[in-house]
Amino acid sequence: MNREKLLLWTLAAINFIHIVDFMILMPLGPQLMRVFEISPREFGLLVSSYTFSAGISSFFGAFFLDRFDRKKILLWVYVGFSVATLGCALSPNYPILLIARVISGLFGGLTSALILAIIGDVIPNERRGRAMGLVMAAFSVASVLGVPMGLFLASLSDWHMPFYILTGLSILSLGMIFQFIPSITEHLGKEIQRPHPLVVVRRVTSNPNQMRAITLSVMMMFGQFMIIPFLSPYTVANVGFTEMQLTYIYMAGGAFTIFTSPWVGKLSDKYGKLKIFTIFMSLNVIPIAIITHLGVTPIFFVLVISTLFFVTSNGRYVPAAAIITGTAKPENRGSFLSFNSAVQQLATGVASLIAGIIIGETATGELTNYNVVGYIAIVFSLLCIPLARRVKIIS
């Protein structure tokens, strides 16, 4: 295996650990709400704290990370991420876990920005798409293997175990960074005029088309992340799943999206991004409506509906990402996407927080008002369709 492949596998490993660290908290919801005796509102804050801090750090990181050797800054950032993950594992109570999640998000957001920067610096343009695909495949692998395995281990032991294992994997990947990522300093010798964060904000906010694209990103996050953080707690408390059976939902959903994601991409290129986006966004509201109204239900039916939810959610995102990316000219695309990514993560946090405020809990532990959250998510999802029609692709 050549050096380039070893570098890409290292970046993929880092991305996998970072994504599992973010995703694992949501299916651990039932355990955390029981152990810490916290309300849905407090759990919503726990989920959103990570995305808030990741959104802020990923935006500002795009403007100061370029001042350092990529390898050195990645090592420092990843040491911080590893320590924060260990902090999650050792957390004895809710307030300390909340602080640890905020710190994890700060370093996690910087990790994402650095991975993209290293690929852009090291991999030639003609191989960059394939390289990006390999590293980004970590999301699907995290869904299919990482999250179910974490849940399985948590059900055998307790909620601390996945974070201990993630800490161990982080230490191993630190060794991979030392071994397989070279010193990357070529960008330091270039006199590049990098825009000030306020200039980027002003440039985007003064462009009506890009503002429509940003709004589309925000509304899509509201259509999903009012539902996803509470999917596991609701499925256990109201639908009758055991915490072990939750692994089936994430395994089935992740496995199907591995195959459907490339298929949706081909459909978007063949029939038009807006048309495929409209179809999948319309289909997505069906599982949202069913999931948020379920009572005690057989496992097979729940798996069919939850898998349809993951497949249609992924299916609407693929063409939407292409539409949003196409609103920026090549010379401004990096800063625009950095801003859009930060806004997306902040919107994810706000959506989780609002859902936590709306959802209540009965004396027997069942969640209430999940159907109300579902109605709101459906409204946001359907409003995305006419908005997407007003977004113009310019490049």
mmCIF file of C-alpha atoms in Angstrom:
data_model
loop_
_atom_site.group_PDB
_atom_site.id
_atom_site.type_symbol
_atom_site.label_atom_id
_atom_site.label_comp_id
_atom_site.label_asym_id
_atom_site.label_seq_id
_atom_site.Cartn_x
_atom_site.Cartn_y
_atom_site.Cartn_z
ATOM 1 C CA MET A 1 0.000 0.000 0.000
ATOM 2 C CA ASN A 2 1.494 3.345 -1.041
ATOM 3 C CA ARG A 3 1.839 6.424 1.136
ATOM 4 C CA GLU A 4 -1.191 8.150 -0.378
ATOM 5 C CA LYS A 5 -3.491 5.245 0.477
ATOM 6 C CA LEU A 6 -2.105 5.038 4.010
ATOM 7 C CA LEU A 7 -2.742 8.769 4.430
ATOM 8 C CA LEU A 8 -6.329 8.409 3.178
ATOM 9 C CA TRP A 9 -7.016 5.424 5.427
ATOM 10 C CA THR A 10 -5.689 7.450 8.361
ATOM 11 C CA LEU A 11 -8.022 10.345 7.522
ATOM 12 C CA ALA A 12 -10.913 7.897 7.066
ATOM 13 C CA ALA A 13 -10.188 6.394 10.517
ATOM 14 C CA ILE A 14 -10.159 9.863 12.098
ATOM 15 C CA ASN A 15 -13.417 10.757 10.354
ATOM 16 C CA PHE A 16 -15.016 7.481 11.461
ATOM 17 C CA ILE A 17 -14.131 8.064 15.131
ATOM 18 C CA HIS A 18 -15.296 11.690 14.993
ATOM 19 C CA ILE A 19 -18.656 10.733 13.404
ATOM 20 C CA VAL A 20 -19.314 7.852 15.816
ATOM 21 C CA ASP A 21 -18.485 10.209 18.710
ATOM 22 C CA PHE A 22 -21.186 12.611 17.462
ATOM 23 C CA MET A 23 -23.793 9.981 16.516
ATOM 24 C CA ILE A 24 -23.473 7.597 19.475
ATOM 25 C CA LEU A 25 -25.053 9.990 21.979
ATOM 26 C CA MET A 26 -28.475 9.937 20.262
ATOM 27 C CA PRO A 27 -29.130 6.168 20.497
ATOM 28 C CA LEU A 28 -27.704 6.219 24.045
ATOM 29 C CA GLY A 29 -30.554 8.594 24.955
ATOM 30 C CA PRO A 30 -32.704 6.006 26.775
ATOM 31 C CA GLN A 31 -29.812 4.992 29.053
ATOM 32 C CA LEU A 32 -28.663 8.554 29.730
ATOM 33 C CA MET A 33 -32.178 9.809 30.519
ATOM 34 C CA ARG A 34 -32.655 6.898 32.930
ATOM 35 C CA VAL A 35 -29.222 6.985 34.617
ATOM 36 C CA PHE A 36 -29.000 10.770 35.069
ATOM 37 C CA GLU A 37 -32.761 11.174 35.563
ATOM 38 C CA ILE A 38 -32.839 13.994 33.012
ATOM 39 C CA SER A 39 -35.776 15.368 31.049
ATOM 40 C CA PRO A 40 -36.111 15.403 27.233
ATOM 41 C CA ARG A 41 -35.175 19.102 27.363
ATOM 42 C CA GLU A 42 -31.880 18.333 29.136
ATOM 43 C CA PHE A 43 -31.138 15.507 26.701
ATOM 44 C CA GLY A 44 -31.843 17.855 23.772
ATOM 45 C CA LEU A 45 -29.301 20.291 25.230
ATOM 46 C CA LEU A 46 -26.766 17.458 25.522
ATOM 47 C CA VAL A 47 -27.141 16.648 21.808
ATOM 48 C CA SER A 48 -27.178 20.269 20.639
ATOM 49 C CA SER A 49 -24.158 21.312 22.743
ATOM 50 C CA TYR A 50 -21.858 19.276 20.473
ATOM 51 C CA THR A 51 -23.229 20.725 17.238
ATOM 52 C CA PHE A 52 -23.233 24.313 18.545
ATOM 53 C CA SER A 53 -19.554 24.186 19.476
ATOM 54 C CA ALA A 54 -18.606 22.229 16.318
ATOM 55 C CA GLY A 55 -20.390 24.786 14.142
ATOM 56 C CA ILE A 56 -18.599 27.732 15.747
ATOM 57 C CA SER A 57 -15.148 26.103 15.646
ATOM 58 C CA SER A 58 -15.483 24.789 12.067
ATOM 59 C CA PHE A 59 -16.365 28.278 10.804
ATOM 60 C CA PHE A 60 -13.575 30.179 12.557
ATOM 61 C CA GLY A 61 -11.153 27.289 12.079
ATOM 62 C CA ALA A 62 -11.302 27.825 8.313
ATOM 63 C CA PHE A 63 -9.529 31.161 8.866
ATOM 64 C CA PHE A 64 -6.738 30.287 11.319
ATOM 65 C CA LEU A 65 -5.897 26.625 10.585
ATOM 66 C CA ASP A 66 -4.016 27.669 7.428
ATOM 67 C CA ARG A 67 -1.308 29.350 9.536
ATOM 68 C CA PHE A 68 0.165 26.039 10.734
ATOM 69 C CA ASP A 69 1.765 22.853 9.460
ATOM 70 C CA ARG A 70 -1.261 20.604 8.794
ATOM 71 C CA LYS A 71 0.282 17.624 10.589
ATOM 72 C CA LYS A 72 1.210 19.556 13.739
ATOM 73 C CA ILE A 73 -2.165 21.287 14.092
ATOM 74 C CA LEU A 74 -4.017 18.000 13.409
ATOM 75 C CA LEU A 75 -2.000 16.316 16.175
ATOM 76 C CA TRP A 76 -2.807 19.074 18.659
ATOM 77 C CA VAL A 77 -6.482 19.170 17.698
ATOM 78 C CA TYR A 78 -6.788 15.393 17.863
ATOM 79 C CA VAL A 79 -5.084 15.221 21.261
ATOM 80 C CA GLY A 80 -7.730 17.699 22.459
ATOM 81 C CA PHE A 81 -10.486 15.587 20.908
ATOM 82 C CA SER A 82 -9.121 12.402 22.539
ATOM 83 C CA VAL A 83 -8.927 14.039 25.973
ATOM 84 C CA ALA A 84 -12.490 15.379 25.597
ATOM 85 C CA THR A 85 -13.731 11.904 24.584
ATOM 86 C CA LEU A 86 -12.041 10.426 27.661
ATOM 87 C CA GLY A 87 -13.778 13.177 29.645
ATOM 88 C CA CYS A 88 -17.126 11.910 28.288
ATOM 89 C CA ALA A 89 -16.223 8.354 29.336
ATOM 90 C CA LEU A 90 -15.294 9.448 32.865
ATOM 91 C CA SER A 91 -18.236 11.832 33.382
ATOM 92 C CA PRO A 92 -19.936 10.994 36.714
ATOM 93 C CA ASN A 93 -22.923 13.288 36.206
ATOM 94 C CA TYR A 94 -24.897 15.322 33.668
ATOM 95 C CA PRO A 95 -23.152 18.742 34.059
ATOM 96 C CA ILE A 96 -19.653 17.280 33.525
ATOM 97 C CA LEU A 97 -20.839 15.243 30.535
ATOM 98 C CA LEU A 98 -22.363 18.419 29.065
ATOM 99 C CA ILE A 99 -19.039 20.276 29.413
ATOM 100 C CA ALA A 100 -17.144 17.328 27.897
ATOM 101 C CA ARG A 101 -19.533 17.304 24.908
ATOM 102 C CA VAL A 102 -18.977 21.024 24.298
ATOM 103 C CA ILE A 103 -15.187 20.506 24.273
ATOM 104 C CA SER A 104 -15.537 17.422 22.032
ATOM 105 C CA GLY A 105 -17.550 19.503 19.571
ATOM 106 C CA LEU A 106 -14.980 22.295 19.499
ATOM 107 C CA PHE A 107 -12.181 19.886 18.551
ATOM 108 C CA GLY A 108 -14.449 17.735 16.361
ATOM 109 C CA GLY A 109 -15.389 20.722 14.197
ATOM 110 C CA LEU A 110 -11.714 21.575 13.686
ATOM 111 C CA THR A 111 -10.974 17.932 12.821
ATOM 112 C CA SER A 112 -13.516 17.990 9.981
ATOM 113 C CA ALA A 113 -12.044 21.194 8.537
ATOM 114 C CA LEU A 114 -8.494 19.793 8.696
ATOM 115 C CA ILE A 115 -9.409 16.527 6.957
ATOM 116 C CA LEU A 116 -10.805 18.453 3.965
ATOM 117 C CA ALA A 117 -7.786 20.803 3.923
ATOM 118 C CA ILE A 118 -5.282 17.901 3.901
ATOM 119 C CA ILE A 119 -7.085 16.153 1.030
ATOM 120 C CA GLY A 120 -7.091 19.429 -0.921
ATOM 121 C CA ASP A 121 -3.352 19.960 -0.282
ATOM 122 C CA VAL A 122 -2.019 16.454 -0.865
ATOM 123 C CA ILE A 123 -4.295 14.764 -3.421
ATOM 124 C CA PRO A 124 -4.164 15.989 -7.058
ATOM 125 C CA ASN A 125 -7.440 17.225 -8.532
ATOM 126 C CA GLU A 126 -7.828 14.235 -10.874
ATOM 127 C CA ARG A 127 -7.885 11.822 -7.889
ATOM 128 C CA ARG A 128 -9.532 14.094 -5.331
ATOM 129 C CA GLY A 129 -13.121 12.950 -5.907
ATOM 130 C CA ARG A 130 -12.235 9.310 -5.284
ATOM 131 C CA ALA A 131 -10.179 10.278 -2.222
ATOM 132 C CA MET A 132 -13.064 12.327 -0.814
ATOM 133 C CA GLY A 133 -15.427 9.401 -1.423
ATOM 134 C CA LEU A 134 -13.185 7.030 0.558
ATOM 135 C CA VAL A 135 -12.850 9.372 3.532
ATOM 136 C CA MET A 136 -16.547 10.353 3.535
ATOM 137 C CA ALA A 137 -17.599 6.674 3.366
ATOM 138 C CA ALA A 138 -16.738 6.729 7.082
ATOM 139 C CA PHE A 139 -20.237 8.159 7.679
ATOM 140 C CA SER A 140 -21.934 5.046 6.296
ATOM 141 C CA VAL A 141 -19.489 2.729 8.059
ATOM 142 C CA ALA A 142 -20.144 4.620 11.304
ATOM 143 C CA SER A 143 -23.890 4.082 10.813
ATOM 144 C CA VAL A 144 -23.618 0.390 9.892
ATOM 145 C CA LEU A 145 -20.839 -0.735 12.254
ATOM 146 C CA GLY A 146 -19.792 2.007 14.678
ATOM 147 C CA VAL A 147 -23.109 3.039 16.203
ATOM 148 C CA PRO A 148 -24.675 -0.462 16.442
ATOM 149 C CA MET A 149 -21.445 -1.836 17.954
ATOM 150 C CA GLY A 150 -21.344 1.033 20.440
ATOM 151 C CA LEU A 151 -24.964 0.389 21.386
ATOM 152 C CA PHE A 152 -24.306 -3.337 21.717
ATOM 153 C CA LEU A 153 -21.362 -2.742 24.056
ATOM 154 C CA ALA A 154 -23.363 -0.184 26.048
ATOM 155 C CA SER A 155 -26.185 -2.709 26.497
ATOM 156 C CA LEU A 156 -23.677 -5.331 27.731
ATOM 157 C CA SER A 157 -21.919 -2.890 30.079
ATOM 158 C CA ASP A 158 -23.103 0.717 30.424
ATOM 159 C CA TRP A 159 -23.099 3.999 28.477
ATOM 160 C CA HIS A 160 -19.468 4.762 29.449
ATOM 161 C CA MET A 161 -18.086 1.819 27.436
ATOM 162 C CA PRO A 162 -18.467 3.267 23.881
ATOM 163 C CA PHE A 163 -16.565 6.401 24.923
ATOM 164 C CA TYR A 164 -13.735 4.361 26.475
ATOM 165 C CA ILE A 165 -13.416 2.409 23.229
ATOM 166 C CA LEU A 166 -13.512 5.634 21.156
ATOM 167 C CA THR A 167 -10.738 7.030 23.379
ATOM 168 C CA GLY A 168 -8.635 3.923 22.725
ATOM 169 C CA LEU A 169 -9.253 4.174 18.964
ATOM 170 C CA SER A 170 -8.330 7.885 19.091
ATOM 171 C CA ILE A 171 -4.976 7.039 20.674
ATOM 172 C CA LEU A 172 -4.339 4.423 17.963
ATOM 173 C CA SER A 173 -5.203 6.945 15.245
ATOM 174 C CA LEU A 174 -2.801 9.460 16.827
ATOM 175 C CA GLY A 175 -0.077 6.892 16.134
ATOM 176 C CA MET A 176 -1.325 6.647 12.538
ATOM 177 C CA ILE A 177 -1.078 10.446 12.182
ATOM 178 C CA PHE A 178 2.553 10.327 13.375
ATOM 179 C CA GLN A 179 3.353 7.460 11.029
ATOM 180 C CA PHE A 180 1.427 8.125 7.826
ATOM 181 C CA ILE A 181 0.692 11.859 7.521
ATOM 182 C CA PRO A 182 3.680 13.901 6.303
ATOM 183 C CA SER A 183 4.524 17.427 7.334
ATOM 184 C CA ILE A 184 2.370 19.665 5.086
ATOM 185 C CA THR A 185 3.747 23.212 4.890
ATOM 186 C CA GLU A 186 3.513 24.152 1.219
ATOM 187 C CA HIS A 187 0.514 26.397 1.882
ATOM 188 C CA LEU A 188 2.566 28.445 4.395
ATOM 189 C CA GLY A 189 4.867 29.844 1.720
ATOM 190 C CA LYS A 190 2.045 31.189 -0.420
ATOM 191 C CA GLU A 191 0.923 34.762 -0.045
ATOM 192 C CA ILE A 192 -2.796 34.093 -0.287
ATOM 193 C CA GLN A 193 -5.250 36.810 0.682
ATOM 194 C CA ARG A 194 -7.643 34.965 2.963
ATOM 195 C CA PRO A 195 -10.967 36.692 3.598
ATOM 196 C CA HIS A 196 -11.827 37.878 7.086
ATOM 197 C CA PRO A 197 -14.771 35.962 8.643
ATOM 198 C CA LEU A 198 -16.899 39.126 8.595
ATOM 199 C CA VAL A 199 -16.136 39.575 4.884
ATOM 200 C CA VAL A 200 -17.371 36.027 4.208
ATOM 201 C CA VAL A 201 -20.547 36.660 6.212
ATOM 202 C CA ARG A 202 -21.167 39.954 4.389
ATOM 203 C CA ARG A 203 -20.508 38.354 0.996
ATOM 204 C CA VAL A 204 -23.004 35.556 1.641
ATOM 205 C CA THR A 205 -25.698 37.654 3.297
ATOM 206 C CA SER A 206 -25.628 40.226 0.467
ATOM 207 C CA ASN A 207 -26.200 37.473 -2.136
ATOM 208 C CA PRO A 208 -29.947 36.606 -2.258
ATOM 209 C CA ASN A 209 -29.365 33.318 -4.089
ATOM 210 C CA GLN A 210 -26.809 32.087 -1.543
ATOM 211 C CA MET A 211 -29.091 33.179 1.296
ATOM 212 C CA ARG A 212 -31.845 31.024 -0.205
ATOM 213 C CA ALA A 213 -29.357 28.126 -0.305
ATOM 214 C CA ILE A 214 -28.381 28.722 3.350
ATOM 215 C CA THR A 215 -32.067 28.890 4.320
ATOM 216 C CA LEU A 216 -32.658 25.610 2.500
ATOM 217 C CA SER A 217 -29.838 24.026 4.564
ATOM 218 C CA VAL A 218 -31.359 25.321 7.803
ATOM 219 C CA MET A 219 -34.890 24.144 6.973
ATOM 220 C CA MET A 220 -33.624 20.699 5.972
ATOM 221 C CA MET A 221 -31.844 20.367 9.327
ATOM 222 C CA PHE A 222 -35.047 21.371 11.135
ATOM 223 C CA GLY A 223 -36.942 18.754 9.131
ATOM 224 C CA GLN A 224 -34.579 16.039 10.393
ATOM 225 C CA PHE A 225 -32.974 16.937 13.705
ATOM 226 C CA MET A 226 -36.216 17.591 15.507
ATOM 227 C CA ILE A 227 -36.867 13.865 14.906
ATOM 228 C CA ILE A 228 -33.510 12.026 15.002
ATOM 229 C CA PRO A 229 -32.228 12.777 18.569
ATOM 230 C CA PHE A 230 -35.433 11.453 20.134
ATOM 231 C CA LEU A 231 -35.953 8.503 17.784
ATOM 232 C CA SER A 232 -34.185 6.098 20.178
ATOM 233 C CA PRO A 233 -35.750 7.310 23.462
ATOM 234 C CA TYR A 234 -39.217 7.255 21.843
ATOM 235 C CA THR A 235 -38.690 3.804 20.307
ATOM 236 C CA VAL A 236 -37.748 2.388 23.728
ATOM 237 C CA ALA A 237 -40.256 4.280 25.896
ATOM 238 C CA ASN A 238 -43.310 4.256 23.597
ATOM 239 C CA VAL A 239 -42.808 1.606 20.898
ATOM 240 C CA GLY A 240 -41.529 -1.159 23.187
ATOM 241 C CA PHE A 241 -38.015 -1.818 21.846
ATOM 242 C CA THR A 242 -35.245 -2.934 24.173
ATOM 243 C CA GLU A 243 -32.010 -0.944 24.148
ATOM 244 C CA MET A 244 -30.330 -3.905 22.419
ATOM 245 C CA GLN A 245 -32.953 -3.901 19.644
ATOM 246 C CA LEU A 246 -32.121 -0.268 18.808
ATOM 247 C CA THR A 247 -29.002 -1.567 17.040
ATOM 248 C CA TYR A 248 -31.231 -3.074 14.328
ATOM 249 C CA ILE A 249 -32.609 0.361 13.381
ATOM 250 C CA TYR A 250 -29.185 1.915 12.813
ATOM 251 C CA MET A 251 -27.718 -1.186 11.178
ATOM 252 C CA ALA A 252 -30.557 -1.534 8.664
ATOM 253 C CA GLY A 253 -30.747 2.192 7.904
ATOM 254 C CA GLY A 254 -26.988 2.549 7.447
ATOM 255 C CA ALA A 255 -26.683 -0.617 5.322
ATOM 256 C CA PHE A 256 -29.369 0.492 2.874
ATOM 257 C CA THR A 257 -27.986 4.031 2.462
ATOM 258 C CA ILE A 258 -24.586 2.625 1.436
ATOM 259 C CA PHE A 259 -26.305 1.275 -1.693
ATOM 260 C CA THR A 260 -28.968 3.945 -2.237
ATOM 261 C CA SER A 261 -26.664 6.985 -1.922
ATOM 262 C CA PRO A 262 -24.668 6.344 -5.166
ATOM 263 C CA TRP A 263 -27.938 5.378 -6.919
ATOM 264 C CA VAL A 264 -29.569 8.688 -5.942
ATOM 265 C CA GLY A 265 -26.471 10.540 -7.183
ATOM 266 C CA LYS A 266 -26.811 8.892 -10.608
ATOM 267 C CA LEU A 267 -30.543 9.676 -10.727
ATOM 268 C CA SER A 268 -29.789 13.332 -9.905
ATOM 269 C CA ASP A 269 -27.324 13.611 -12.793
ATOM 270 C CA LYS A 270 -29.700 11.835 -15.205
ATOM 271 C CA TYR A 271 -33.087 13.382 -14.377
ATOM 272 C CA GLY A 272 -32.142 16.655 -12.695
ATOM 273 C CA LYS A 273 -31.230 17.505 -9.127
ATOM 274 C CA LEU A 274 -34.386 19.493 -8.391
ATOM 275 C CA LYS A 275 -36.700 16.720 -9.604
ATOM 276 C CA ILE A 276 -34.987 13.996 -7.530
ATOM 277 C CA PHE A 277 -34.824 16.316 -4.502
ATOM 278 C CA THR A 278 -38.580 16.974 -4.781
ATOM 279 C CA ILE A 279 -39.386 13.246 -5.018
ATOM 280 C CA PHE A 280 -37.272 12.196 -2.036
ATOM 281 C CA MET A 281 -38.307 15.173 0.114
ATOM 282 C CA SER A 282 -41.967 14.337 -0.554
ATOM 283 C CA LEU A 283 -41.385 10.665 0.263
ATOM 284 C CA ASN A 284 -39.493 11.585 3.453
ATOM 285 C CA VAL A 285 -42.577 13.046 5.157
ATOM 286 C CA ILE A 286 -44.321 9.626 5.055
ATOM 287 C CA PRO A 287 -41.977 7.847 7.524
ATOM 288 C CA ILE A 288 -41.774 11.032 9.644
ATOM 289 C CA ALA A 289 -45.570 11.033 10.008
ATOM 290 C CA ILE A 290 -45.667 7.319 10.885
ATOM 291 C CA ILE A 291 -42.649 7.235 13.224
ATOM 292 C CA THR A 292 -43.884 10.119 15.378
ATOM 293 C CA HIS A 293 -47.295 8.456 15.917
ATOM 294 C CA LEU A 294 -46.226 4.883 16.706
ATOM 295 C CA GLY A 295 -47.425 3.025 19.766
ATOM 296 C CA VAL A 296 -46.317 -0.490 20.695
ATOM 297 C CA THR A 297 -45.447 -1.967 17.271
ATOM 298 C CA PRO A 298 -43.881 -5.213 15.929
ATOM 299 C CA ILE A 299 -40.136 -4.947 15.279
ATOM 300 C CA PHE A 300 -40.315 -5.745 11.559
ATOM 301 C CA PHE A 301 -42.775 -2.916 10.810
ATOM 302 C CA VAL A 302 -40.684 -0.409 12.785
ATOM 303 C CA LEU A 303 -37.534 -1.464 10.891
ATOM 304 C CA VAL A 304 -39.278 -0.999 7.515
ATOM 305 C CA ILE A 305 -40.437 2.511 8.445
ATOM 306 C CA SER A 306 -37.153 3.589 10.095
ATOM 307 C CA THR A 307 -35.129 2.300 7.118
ATOM 308 C CA LEU A 308 -37.434 4.207 4.738
ATOM 309 C CA PHE A 309 -36.784 7.281 6.901
ATOM 310 C CA PHE A 310 -32.976 6.932 6.644
ATOM 311 C CA VAL A 311 -33.054 6.160 2.897
ATOM 312 C CA THR A 312 -35.326 9.098 1.992
ATOM 313 C CA SER A 313 -33.425 11.448 4.341
ATOM 314 C CA ASN A 314 -30.168 10.553 2.624
ATOM 315 C CA GLY A 315 -31.886 10.675 -0.775
ATOM 316 C CA ARG A 316 -33.028 14.282 -0.345
ATOM 317 C CA TYR A 317 -29.605 15.364 0.942
ATOM 318 C CA VAL A 318 -27.579 14.117 -2.059
ATOM 319 C CA PRO A 319 -29.228 16.394 -4.707
ATOM 320 C CA ALA A 320 -29.659 19.228 -2.176
ATOM 321 C CA ALA A 321 -25.895 19.281 -1.498
ATOM 322 C CA ALA A 322 -25.249 19.586 -5.240
ATOM 323 C CA ILE A 323 -27.802 22.401 -5.567
ATOM 324 C CA ILE A 324 -26.366 24.351 -2.611
ATOM 325 C CA THR A 325 -22.747 23.855 -3.735
ATOM 326 C CA GLY A 326 -23.624 25.160 -7.203
ATOM 327 C CA THR A 327 -24.707 28.576 -5.894
ATOM 328 C CA ALA A 328 -21.092 29.698 -5.330
ATOM 329 C CA LYS A 329 -18.430 30.541 -7.906
ATOM 330 C CA PRO A 330 -15.270 28.388 -7.678
ATOM 331 C CA GLU A 331 -13.140 31.224 -6.252
ATOM 332 C CA ASN A 332 -15.578 31.744 -3.344
ATOM 333 C CA ARG A 333 -16.840 28.188 -2.937
ATOM 334 C CA GLY A 334 -14.555 27.171 -0.060
ATOM 335 C CA SER A 335 -15.478 30.073 2.202
ATOM 336 C CA PHE A 336 -19.187 29.767 1.286
ATOM 337 C CA LEU A 337 -19.278 26.038 2.093
ATOM 338 C CA SER A 338 -17.404 26.667 5.352
ATOM 339 C CA PHE A 339 -20.055 29.219 6.327
ATOM 340 C CA ASN A 340 -22.875 26.906 5.187
ATOM 341 C CA SER A 341 -21.426 23.973 7.161
ATOM 342 C CA ALA A 342 -21.224 26.093 10.313
ATOM 343 C CA VAL A 343 -24.817 27.314 9.894
ATOM 344 C CA GLN A 344 -25.982 23.722 9.281
ATOM 345 C CA GLN A 345 -24.422 22.525 12.525
ATOM 346 C CA LEU A 346 -25.868 25.431 14.490
ATOM 347 C CA ALA A 347 -29.312 24.727 12.955
ATOM 348 C CA THR A 348 -28.943 21.077 13.993
ATOM 349 C CA GLY A 349 -28.300 22.203 17.556
ATOM 350 C CA VAL A 350 -31.268 24.601 17.602
ATOM 351 C CA ALA A 351 -33.587 21.922 16.164
ATOM 352 C CA SER A 352 -32.538 19.403 18.854
ATOM 353 C CA LEU A 353 -32.977 22.027 21.553
ATOM 354 C CA ILE A 354 -36.455 23.059 20.406
ATOM 355 C CA ALA A 355 -37.576 19.429 20.111
ATOM 356 C CA GLY A 356 -36.349 18.814 23.669
ATOM 357 C CA ILE A 357 -38.427 21.744 24.919
ATOM 358 C CA ILE A 358 -41.588 20.530 23.149
ATOM 359 C CA ILE A 359 -41.316 16.843 24.096
ATOM 360 C CA GLY A 360 -42.539 15.943 27.563
ATOM 361 C CA GLU A 361 -42.462 12.818 29.712
ATOM 362 C CA THR A 362 -45.191 11.004 31.644
ATOM 363 C CA ALA A 363 -44.823 9.544 35.135
ATOM 364 C CA THR A 364 -44.376 6.095 33.540
ATOM 365 C CA GLY A 365 -41.493 7.334 31.347
ATOM 366 C CA GLU A 366 -43.336 7.580 28.002
ATOM 367 C CA LEU A 367 -42.561 10.601 25.830
ATOM 368 C CA THR A 368 -45.323 13.027 24.856
ATOM 369 C CA ASN A 369 -45.716 15.554 22.011
ATOM 370 C CA TYR A 370 -43.417 13.642 19.637
ATOM 371 C CA ASN A 371 -46.301 13.859 17.159
ATOM 372 C CA VAL A 372 -46.219 17.680 17.488
ATOM 373 C CA VAL A 373 -42.505 17.636 16.678
ATOM 374 C CA GLY A 374 -43.363 15.445 13.689
ATOM 375 C CA TYR A 375 -45.898 17.962 12.366
ATOM 376 C CA ILE A 376 -43.350 20.786 12.635
ATOM 377 C CA ALA A 377 -40.689 18.688 10.858
ATOM 378 C CA ILE A 378 -43.149 17.887 8.047
ATOM 379 C CA VAL A 379 -43.990 21.579 7.555
ATOM 380 C CA PHE A 380 -40.293 22.513 7.331
ATOM 381 C CA SER A 381 -39.645 19.607 4.950
ATOM 382 C CA LEU A 382 -42.473 20.506 2.572
ATOM 383 C CA LEU A 383 -41.496 24.211 2.573
ATOM 384 C CA CYS A 384 -38.063 23.140 1.294
ATOM 385 C CA ILE A 385 -39.572 22.089 -2.065
ATOM 386 C CA PRO A 386 -40.735 25.544 -3.297
ATOM 387 C CA LEU A 387 -37.619 27.124 -1.783
ATOM 388 C CA ALA A 388 -35.303 24.756 -3.695
ATOM 389 C CA ARG A 389 -37.026 25.808 -6.936
ATOM 390 C CA ARG A 390 -35.910 29.398 -6.278
ATOM 391 C CA VAL A 391 -32.237 28.466 -5.773
ATOM 392 C CA LYS A 392 -30.277 29.044 -8.987
ATOM 393 C CA ILE A 393 -27.239 26.896 -9.818
ATOM 394 C CA ILE A 394 -24.612 29.193 -11.356
ATOM 395 C CA SER A 395 -21.604 26.860 -11.600
#
